[in-house]
CSV table of C-alpha atoms in Angstrom, one decimal:
chain,number,residue,atom,x,y,z
W,16,MET,CA,0.0,0.0,0.0
W,17,ALA,CA,1.7,3.2,-1.2
W,18,PRO,CA,1.4,6.5,0.4
W,19,LYS,CA,-0.3,9.4,-1.4
W,20,ASP,CA,1.8,12.1,0.1
W,21,PHE,CA,5.1,11.4,1.8
W,22,GLY,CA,5.6,13.2,5.1
W,23,ARG,CA,2.1,14.7,5.3
W,24,GLY,CA,0.4,12.0,7.3
W,25,GLU,CA,-2.7,11.6,5.0
W,26,PRO,CA,-3.1,7.9,4.4
W,27,ASP,CA,-6.2,6.4,2.8
W,28,PHE,CA,-6.8,2.9,4.1
W,29,SER,CA,-9.7,0.6,3.4
W,30,PHE,CA,-10.3,-2.6,5.4
W,31,PRO,CA,-12.1,-5.8,4.5
W,32,SER,CA,-15.5,-6.5,6.1
W,33,GLN,CA,-15.5,-8.7,9.1
W,34,ASN,CA,-15.5,-12.5,8.5
W,35,THR,CA,-18.4,-13.9,10.5
W,36,ASP,CA,-17.2,-17.5,10.0
W,37,VAL,CA,-14.3,-17.2,12.4
W,38,PRO,CA,-14.6,-18.4,16.0
W,39,HIS,CA,-16.2,-16.1,18.5
W,40,ALA,CA,-13.0,-15.6,20.5
W,41,LEU,CA,-11.1,-14.5,17.4
W,42,THR,CA,-14.0,-12.3,16.5
W,43,TYR,CA,-13.8,-10.6,19.9
W,44,LEU,CA,-10.0,-10.2,19.7
W,45,GLY,CA,-10.3,-8.9,16.2
W,46,GLY,CA,-12.9,-6.4,17.4
W,47,LEU,CA,-10.7,-5.3,20.3
W,48,GLY,CA,-7.8,-4.9,17.8
W,49,CYS,CA,-9.9,-2.7,15.6
W,50,LYS,CA,-11.5,-0.6,18.3
W,51,GLY,CA,-8.2,-0.4,20.2
W,52,GLY,CA,-6.3,0.6,17.0
W,53,LEU,CA,-3.9,-2.4,17.0
W,54,TYR,CA,-4.7,-3.2,13.4
W,55,GLN,CA,-2.8,0.0,12.5
W,56,TYR,CA,0.5,-1.9,13.2
W,57,LEU,CA,-0.3,-4.2,10.3
W,58,VAL,CA,-1.2,-1.6,7.7
W,59,ALA,CA,1.3,1.2,8.5
W,60,TRP,CA,3.6,2.2,5.7
W,61,SER,CA,7.1,0.7,5.9
W,62,TYR,CA,9.5,3.2,7.4
W,63,SER,CA,12.5,1.8,5.5
W,64,GLU,CA,10.7,1.9,2.1
W,65,TYR,CA,8.7,5.1,2.2
W,66,TYR,CA,10.0,7.6,4.9
W,67,THR,CA,12.3,10.3,3.5
W,68,HIS,CA,11.4,13.4,5.3
W,69,TRP,CA,8.6,15.1,7.3
W,70,GLY,CA,8.3,18.2,5.2
W,71,PRO,CA,9.6,19.7,2.0
W,72,SER,CA,11.9,17.3,0.0
W,73,HIS,CA,14.4,20.0,-1.1
W,74,PRO,CA,17.9,19.4,0.3
W,75,LEU,CA,18.6,21.5,3.4
W,76,PRO,CA,22.2,22.8,2.9
W,77,PRO,CA,21.4,25.3,0.0
W,78,LEU,CA,18.4,26.5,1.9
W,79,MET,CA,20.5,27.1,5.0
W,80,ALA,CA,23.1,29.0,3.0
W,81,GLN,CA,20.4,31.3,1.4
W,82,LEU,CA,18.8,32.0,4.8
W,83,LYS,CA,22.1,32.7,6.5
W,84,THR,CA,23.0,35.4,4.0
W,85,GLY,CA,19.6,37.0,4.1
W,86,GLU,CA,18.5,35.8,0.7
W,87,GLU,CA,15.0,34.6,0.1
W,88,ALA,CA,15.1,30.8,0.2
W,89,LYS,CA,14.1,28.8,-2.9
W,90,VAL,CA,11.7,26.9,-0.6
W,91,LYS,CA,10.0,28.8,2.2
W,92,PRO,CA,10.2,27.4,5.7
W,93,VAL,CA,7.1,25.5,6.8
W,94,ASN,CA,7.4,25.7,10.5
W,95,GLU,CA,9.0,28.9,11.7
W,96,PHE,CA,8.7,30.1,15.3
W,97,MET,CA,5.9,32.6,15.0
W,98,PHE,CA,5.3,33.5,18.7
W,99,SER,CA,6.4,36.7,20.3
W,100,TYR,CA,8.9,36.8,23.2
W,101,THR,CA,7.4,38.3,26.4
W,102,TYR,CA,10.7,38.2,28.2
W,103,LEU,CA,14.2,37.8,26.8
W,104,ASN,CA,17.4,38.0,28.8
W,105,GLU,CA,21.0,38.9,28.2
W,106,LYS,CA,22.7,35.7,29.3
W,107,CYS,CA,24.6,35.5,26.0
W,108,LYS,CA,25.5,39.2,25.8
W,109,GLY,CA,29.2,40.0,25.8
W,110,LYS,CA,32.3,38.7,24.2
W,111,ASP,CA,33.3,36.0,26.7
W,112,SER,CA,33.1,32.5,25.4
W,113,VAL,CA,30.6,30.3,27.2
W,114,ARG,CA,31.6,26.6,27.4
W,115,LEU,CA,28.2,25.2,28.4
W,116,MET,CA,24.6,26.6,28.5
W,117,TYR,CA,21.8,24.8,30.2
W,118,ILE,CA,18.4,25.4,28.4
W,119,VAL,CA,15.9,24.2,31.0
W,120,LYS,CA,12.4,23.4,29.8
W,121,SER,CA,10.2,24.3,32.7
W,122,ALA,CA,6.5,24.5,33.3
W,123,LEU,CA,5.2,28.0,34.1
W,124,GLY,CA,4.3,27.2,37.8
W,125,ASN,CA,7.4,25.2,38.7
W,126,PHE,CA,9.0,27.9,40.8
W,127,ASP,CA,10.5,25.5,43.4
W,128,LYS,CA,12.1,23.4,40.7
W,129,ARG,CA,13.7,26.4,39.1
W,130,ASN,CA,15.0,27.6,42.4
W,131,GLY,CA,16.3,24.1,43.2
W,132,ILE,CA,18.2,24.0,39.9
W,133,ARG,CA,19.7,27.5,40.4
W,134,ASN,CA,21.0,26.4,43.8
W,135,SER,CA,22.3,23.0,42.8
W,136,TRP,CA,23.5,21.7,39.4
W,137,GLY,CA,22.5,24.9,37.5
W,138,PHE,CA,24.6,27.2,39.7
W,139,GLU,CA,26.6,29.3,37.2
W,140,SER,CA,29.7,30.0,39.4
W,141,ARG,CA,30.4,26.5,40.5
W,142,PHE,CA,33.7,26.4,38.5
W,143,SER,CA,35.9,29.4,38.4
W,144,ASP,CA,37.7,28.4,35.2
W,145,VAL,CA,34.6,27.5,33.1
W,146,GLU,CA,31.9,29.8,31.9
W,147,ILE,CA,28.4,28.2,32.4
W,148,ARG,CA,25.0,29.8,31.9
W,149,THR,CA,21.5,28.6,32.8
W,150,VAL,CA,18.2,29.8,31.4
W,151,PHE,CA,14.6,28.6,31.7
W,152,LEU,CA,12.0,28.3,28.9
W,153,VAL,CA,8.4,28.9,29.8
W,154,GLY,CA,5.1,29.6,28.0
W,155,MET,CA,2.1,31.6,29.3
W,156,ASN,CA,-1.4,31.3,30.7
W,157,SER,CA,-3.5,34.3,31.4
W,158,PRO,CA,-1.5,37.5,31.6
W,159,GLU,CA,-3.5,38.6,34.6
W,160,SER,CA,-3.1,35.4,36.5
W,161,ASN,CA,-1.3,35.2,39.9
W,162,THR,CA,1.2,32.7,38.3
W,163,GLN,CA,2.2,35.2,35.7
W,164,LYS,CA,2.5,38.0,38.3
W,165,GLN,CA,4.7,35.7,40.4
W,166,LEU,CA,6.8,34.9,37.4
W,167,GLU,CA,7.4,38.5,36.7
W,168,LYS,CA,8.9,38.9,40.2
W,169,GLU,CA,11.1,35.8,39.5
W,170,ILE,CA,12.2,37.4,36.2
W,171,GLU,CA,13.1,40.6,38.0
W,172,GLU,CA,15.1,38.8,40.6
W,173,HIS,CA,17.0,36.2,38.6
W,174,LYS,CA,16.9,37.5,35.0
W,175,ASP,CA,17.2,34.0,33.6
W,176,ILE,CA,13.7,33.4,32.2
W,177,ILE,CA,12.8,33.3,28.5
W,178,GLN,CA,9.0,33.5,27.9
W,179,ALA,CA,6.9,33.6,24.7
W,180,ASP,CA,3.2,34.0,24.3
W,181,PHE,CA,2.1,30.4,23.6
W,182,ILE,CA,0.0,28.3,26.1
W,183,ASP,CA,2.3,26.4,28.5
W,184,SER,CA,1.1,22.8,28.2
W,185,TYR,CA,2.5,19.3,27.8
W,186,PHE,CA,1.6,19.0,24.1
W,187,ASN,CA,3.2,22.4,23.4
W,188,ASN,CA,6.6,21.1,24.3
W,189,THR,CA,7.6,21.1,20.7
W,190,ILE,CA,6.8,24.9,20.5
W,191,LYS,CA,8.9,25.3,23.7
W,192,THR,CA,11.8,23.4,22.1
W,193,MET,CA,11.6,25.5,18.9
W,194,MET,CA,11.7,28.6,21.1
W,195,GLY,CA,14.9,27.3,22.6
W,196,LEU,CA,16.4,26.6,19.2
W,197,HIS,CA,15.3,30.0,17.8
W,198,TRP,CA,16.6,31.9,20.8
W,199,THR,CA,20.0,30.2,21.0
W,200,TYR,CA,20.6,30.4,17.3
W,201,HIS,CA,19.8,34.1,17.1
W,202,PHE,CA,21.3,35.3,20.4
W,203,CYS,CA,24.0,32.9,21.6
W,204,HIS,CA,26.8,32.9,19.1
W,205,ASN,CA,29.4,32.7,21.8
W,206,VAL,CA,28.3,29.4,23.3
W,207,LYS,CA,30.1,26.2,22.4
W,208,TYR,CA,27.7,23.6,23.8
W,209,PHE,CA,24.0,23.6,24.7
W,210,MET,CA,22.3,21.1,27.0
W,211,PHE,CA,18.5,21.0,26.7
W,212,VAL,CA,17.0,19.4,29.8
W,213,ASP,CA,13.7,19.2,31.6
W,214,ASP,CA,13.3,20.7,35.1
W,215,ASP,CA,12.8,17.3,36.7
W,216,TYR,CA,16.3,16.1,35.9
W,217,TYR,CA,19.5,16.1,37.8
W,218,VAL,CA,22.7,16.9,35.8
W,219,SER,CA,26.3,16.4,37.0
W,220,THR,CA,28.0,19.5,35.5
W,221,ARG,CA,31.4,18.1,36.3
W,222,ASN,CA,30.7,14.9,34.4
W,223,MET,CA,29.0,16.8,31.5
W,224,LEU,CA,32.1,18.9,31.0
W,225,ARG,CA,34.3,15.8,31.1
W,226,PHE,CA,31.9,14.1,28.6
W,227,LEU,CA,32.3,17.1,26.2
W,228,ARG,CA,36.1,16.7,26.2
W,229,ASP,CA,35.8,13.3,24.5
W,230,PRO,CA,32.2,12.0,24.0
W,231,ALA,CA,33.2,8.8,22.2
W,232,ASN,CA,35.5,7.6,25.0
W,233,TYR,CA,33.8,8.9,28.1
W,234,PRO,CA,34.3,7.7,30.8
W,235,GLN,CA,37.1,5.3,29.8
W,236,TYR,CA,39.5,8.1,29.0
W,237,LEU,CA,39.4,9.2,32.6
W,238,GLU,CA,41.2,6.0,33.6
W,239,LYS,CA,43.6,5.6,30.7
W,240,TYR,CA,45.0,7.7,27.8
W,241,ILE,CA,43.1,7.0,24.5
W,242,VAL,CA,44.1,8.3,21.1
W,243,THR,CA,41.0,9.2,19.1
W,244,ALA,CA,39.7,11.6,16.6
W,245,VAL,CA,37.5,13.5,19.0
W,246,ASN,CA,36.7,16.4,16.8
W,247,GLU,CA,34.2,14.4,14.8
W,248,TYR,CA,32.0,14.0,17.9
W,249,ARG,CA,32.7,17.3,19.5
W,250,GLU,CA,31.9,19.5,16.4
W,251,ASP,CA,28.8,17.5,15.2
W,252,LEU,CA,27.4,16.5,18.6
W,253,TYR,CA,23.8,15.6,19.2
W,254,ALA,CA,24.0,13.2,22.1
W,255,GLY,CA,21.8,11.6,24.7
W,256,TYR,CA,19.9,8.4,25.2
W,257,VAL,CA,19.0,7.4,21.6
W,258,PHE,CA,16.2,5.1,20.4
W,259,HIS,CA,17.2,3.8,17.0
W,260,ASP,CA,14.3,1.4,16.2
W,261,SER,CA,11.1,2.4,18.1
W,262,SER,CA,7.6,2.4,16.8
W,263,PRO,CA,4.5,4.6,17.3
W,264,ILE,CA,2.0,3.5,19.9
W,265,ARG,CA,-1.2,2.6,18.1
W,266,TRP,CA,-3.2,1.7,21.2
W,267,VAL,CA,-6.0,4.3,21.3
W,268,PHE,CA,-6.2,4.3,25.1
W,269,SER,CA,-2.6,5.3,25.6
W,270,LYS,CA,-1.6,8.9,26.4
W,271,TRP,CA,1.0,8.6,23.6
W,272,TYR,CA,-1.4,7.2,21.0
W,273,ILE,CA,-0.5,8.2,17.4
W,274,SER,CA,-3.1,7.5,14.7
W,275,LEU,CA,-2.2,6.6,11.1
W,276,ASP,CA,-3.7,10.0,10.1
W,277,GLU,CA,-1.1,11.7,12.3
W,278,TYR,CA,1.9,9.5,11.3
W,279,PRO,CA,1.5,6.7,8.8
W,280,TYR,CA,4.9,5.0,9.1
W,281,SER,CA,5.8,1.9,11.0
W,282,LYS,CA,8.9,3.3,12.8
W,283,TRP,CA,10.1,6.6,14.1
W,284,PRO,CA,13.3,8.1,12.8
W,285,PRO,CA,16.2,7.7,15.3
W,286,TYR,CA,15.7,10.2,18.1
W,287,VAL,CA,17.1,11.3,21.5
W,288,THR,CA,14.8,11.4,24.5
W,289,ALA,CA,13.8,15.0,24.9
W,290,GLY,CA,14.4,15.1,28.7
W,291,ALA,CA,18.2,15.6,28.3
W,292,TYR,CA,20.4,16.0,25.2
W,293,VAL,CA,23.4,18.1,24.3
W,294,LEU,CA,24.3,19.9,21.1
W,295,SER,CA,27.4,21.5,19.7
W,296,ARG,CA,27.0,25.0,18.2
W,297,LYS,CA,27.3,23.5,14.7
W,298,SER,CA,24.6,20.8,15.3
W,299,LEU,CA,22.3,23.4,17.0
W,300,GLU,CA,22.4,25.5,13.8
W,301,GLU,CA,21.7,22.6,11.6
W,302,LEU,CA,18.9,21.3,13.9
W,303,TYR,CA,17.4,24.8,14.0
W,304,PHE,CA,17.2,25.0,10.2
W,305,GLY,CA,16.1,21.4,10.0
W,306,SER,CA,13.2,22.2,12.4
W,307,ILE,CA,11.8,25.1,10.3
W,308,TYR,CA,11.7,22.7,7.3
W,309,THR,CA,10.0,20.0,9.3
W,310,ASN,CA,6.3,19.9,9.7
W,311,ASN,CA,5.2,20.3,13.3
W,312,PHE,CA,4.7,17.2,15.5
W,313,ARG,CA,3.4,17.2,19.1
W,314,PHE,CA,6.1,15.0,20.6
W,315,ASP,CA,9.2,17.1,20.8
W,316,ASP,CA,11.7,14.3,20.9
W,317,ILE,CA,10.2,12.7,17.8
W,318,PHE,CA,10.0,16.1,16.1
W,319,LEU,CA,13.7,16.7,16.8
W,320,GLY,CA,14.5,13.2,15.4
W,321,MET,CA,12.7,14.2,12.2
W,322,ALA,CA,14.5,17.5,12.1
W,323,ALA,CA,17.9,15.8,12.7
W,324,LYS,CA,17.2,13.4,9.8
W,325,LYS,CA,16.3,16.3,7.6
W,326,ALA,CA,19.6,18.0,8.5
W,327,GLY,CA,21.6,14.8,8.1
W,328,ILE,CA,22.6,14.7,11.8
W,329,LYS,CA,23.1,11.3,13.4
W,330,PRO,CA,22.2,11.1,17.1
W,331,PHE,CA,25.0,9.8,19.3
W,332,HIS,CA,23.9,7.4,22.0
W,333,HIS,CA,25.6,7.3,25.3
W,334,LYS,CA,24.8,5.0,28.1
W,335,GLU,CA,25.6,7.6,30.8
W,336,PHE,CA,22.5,9.5,29.9
W,337,TYR,CA,19.4,8.3,31.8
W,338,PHE,CA,15.8,9.2,31.1
W,339,TYR,CA,14.3,7.2,34.0
W,340,ARG,CA,14.8,7.1,37.7
W,341,LYS,CA,18.2,5.6,38.5
W,342,LEU,CA,18.6,4.1,42.0
W,343,TYR,CA,21.6,5.5,43.7
W,344,ASP,CA,24.8,3.4,44.1
W,345,LYS,CA,28.2,4.7,44.9
W,346,GLU,CA,30.0,3.4,41.8
W,347,GLY,CA,27.1,4.0,39.4
W,348,PHE,CA,26.9,7.7,39.8
W,349,LYS,CA,30.6,8.4,39.4
W,350,THR,CA,30.1,8.9,35.6
W,351,LYS,CA,26.4,9.6,35.1
W,352,VAL,CA,25.7,12.8,33.3
W,353,PRO,CA,21.9,13.4,33.6
W,354,THR,CA,19.3,11.3,35.3
W,355,TYR,CA,15.5,11.7,35.7
W,356,ILE,CA,14.3,12.5,39.2
W,357,GLY,CA,10.6,13.1,38.4
W,358,GLY,CA,7.7,11.4,40.0
W,359,PRO,CA,5.9,11.8,43.4
W,360,ARG,CA,7.6,14.1,45.9
W,361,ARG,CA,6.9,13.9,49.6
W,362,ASN,CA,8.7,17.2,50.3
W,363,GLY,CA,7.7,19.2,47.2
W,364,PRO,CA,9.4,19.4,43.8
W,365,GLY,CA,12.2,21.8,44.7
W,366,ARG,CA,13.1,19.9,47.9
W,367,ASP,CA,13.1,16.6,46.0
W,368,LEU,CA,15.8,17.9,43.7
W,369,LEU,CA,17.9,19.3,46.6
W,370,ALA,CA,17.5,16.1,48.5
W,371,ARG,CA,19.4,14.5,45.7
W,372,TRP,CA,22.0,17.2,45.9
W,373,GLY,CA,22.6,16.4,49.5
W,374,VAL,CA,20.6,19.0,51.5
W,375,LEU,CA,18.0,16.6,52.9
W,376,PRO,CA,18.7,13.1,54.3
W,377,LEU,CA,17.2,11.2,51.3
W,378,ILE,CA,18.9,9.5,48.4
W,379,VAL,CA,22.0,11.4,47.6
W,380,ILE,CA,22.7,11.6,43.9
W,381,GLY,CA,26.0,12.9,42.7
W,382,LEU,CA,27.8,13.4,46.0
W,383,CYS,CA,30.0,10.3,45.3
W,384,ILE,CA,31.0,11.5,41.8
W,385,LYS,CA,34.7,11.3,41.6
W,386,GLY,CA,36.4,14.4,42.8
W,387,LEU,CA,33.3,16.2,44.1
W,388,ASN,CA,33.4,17.8,47.5
W,389,PRO,CA,31.2,15.8,49.8
W,390,ARG,CA,29.6,18.9,51.2
W,391,PRO,CA,26.7,20.5,49.2
W,392,PRO,CA,27.1,24.1,48.0
W,393,MET,CA,24.5,25.4,50.4
W,394,VAL,CA,23.7,25.1,54.1
W,395,GLY,CA,19.9,25.2,54.0
W,396,PHE,CA,17.1,24.8,51.5
W,397,LEU,CA,17.2,27.4,48.7
W,398,LYS,CA,20.0,29.4,50.3
W,399,LYS,CA,22.2,31.1,47.7
W,400,PRO,CA,25.4,29.0,47.2
W,401,ARG,CA,28.8,30.5,47.6
W,402,PRO,CA,31.2,30.6,44.6
W,403,ARG,CA,33.6,27.8,44.5
W,404,SER,CA,36.6,26.9,42.4
W,405,PRO,CA,37.5,23.2,42.5
W,406,ARG,CA,39.6,21.7,39.8
W,407,LEU,CA,37.4,20.6,37.0
W,408,ILE,CA,39.4,17.9,35.4
W,409,ARG,CA,41.9,15.9,37.3
């Protein structure tokens, strides 16, 4: 069954009438499969045969070149970021080179989580010899709401919020991601690496910086000298926990259900889980242009996988990136880069994060990372940390 329009998600399927001669059990299961959507697994278009792109078929490099020089592109972008910024900030202003910038995707009302990050792994002055920046991406609800008024106070105090006028909701995460790509491409030319991360993750900044020195051989190179062509991975980096061969969920009762009308192919393009991934400046530029030539999709990690395929970027999988809760063990967290810490919180979302930083007597994540001072960078909950200058790389 051939598709009518590649990349547009407009399949036209017809199905044979029900065979009434089959046993009742099979009839029941068949009916469940039809009503539950499982039949879609059988009739989806073959990804390997038919998928080429999720948008215009024109090659991306010449379009990038035209847009970078201010020319009118031969093919117009199909998915530009069209929302207006309510608040920008000047985190990238200046001539100083920034080694790493955290782009934290945060829900509008997650004030405690943002404070927890500012006072733990997102603290910008943790290393005296490395420039690090942290910003938070949020959407909007009603401009007159108490949440928005509280956010305005937060913006005035911390000056690290980027907000645009789209509704802040789960299925607008793709818009939030595009805002991050748009803002970093246009305003952050002095940043070498960008890490996009959700606000319910813990990141070891020390390990992230070590990872960026040699992504292909981390953490082995910490123990022995390894000769490698590291520039290939460092300059074209799009890394995280990669799914290379996953399929859409066709079960209609699932939160992540995808119909054939929305996506007709049997597999997803390779993609990095959206909770935590890192990009070099070069890859960020290519992914940005790939995104504006990729039709919108409501799952941000899938959308980025489509944009990466359009841009010819191969996602780099690394086992030290975790997208699920990782139980603490002393050896295991010596090399972990990010890990998910979401889920139920007995002490509130901000305290849950700081508990894993070492402030509260719960599971301690990251304190046994090699070379890390066993004392947390603050005395009490949400107290501003003092600048420190430990050696970054041994």
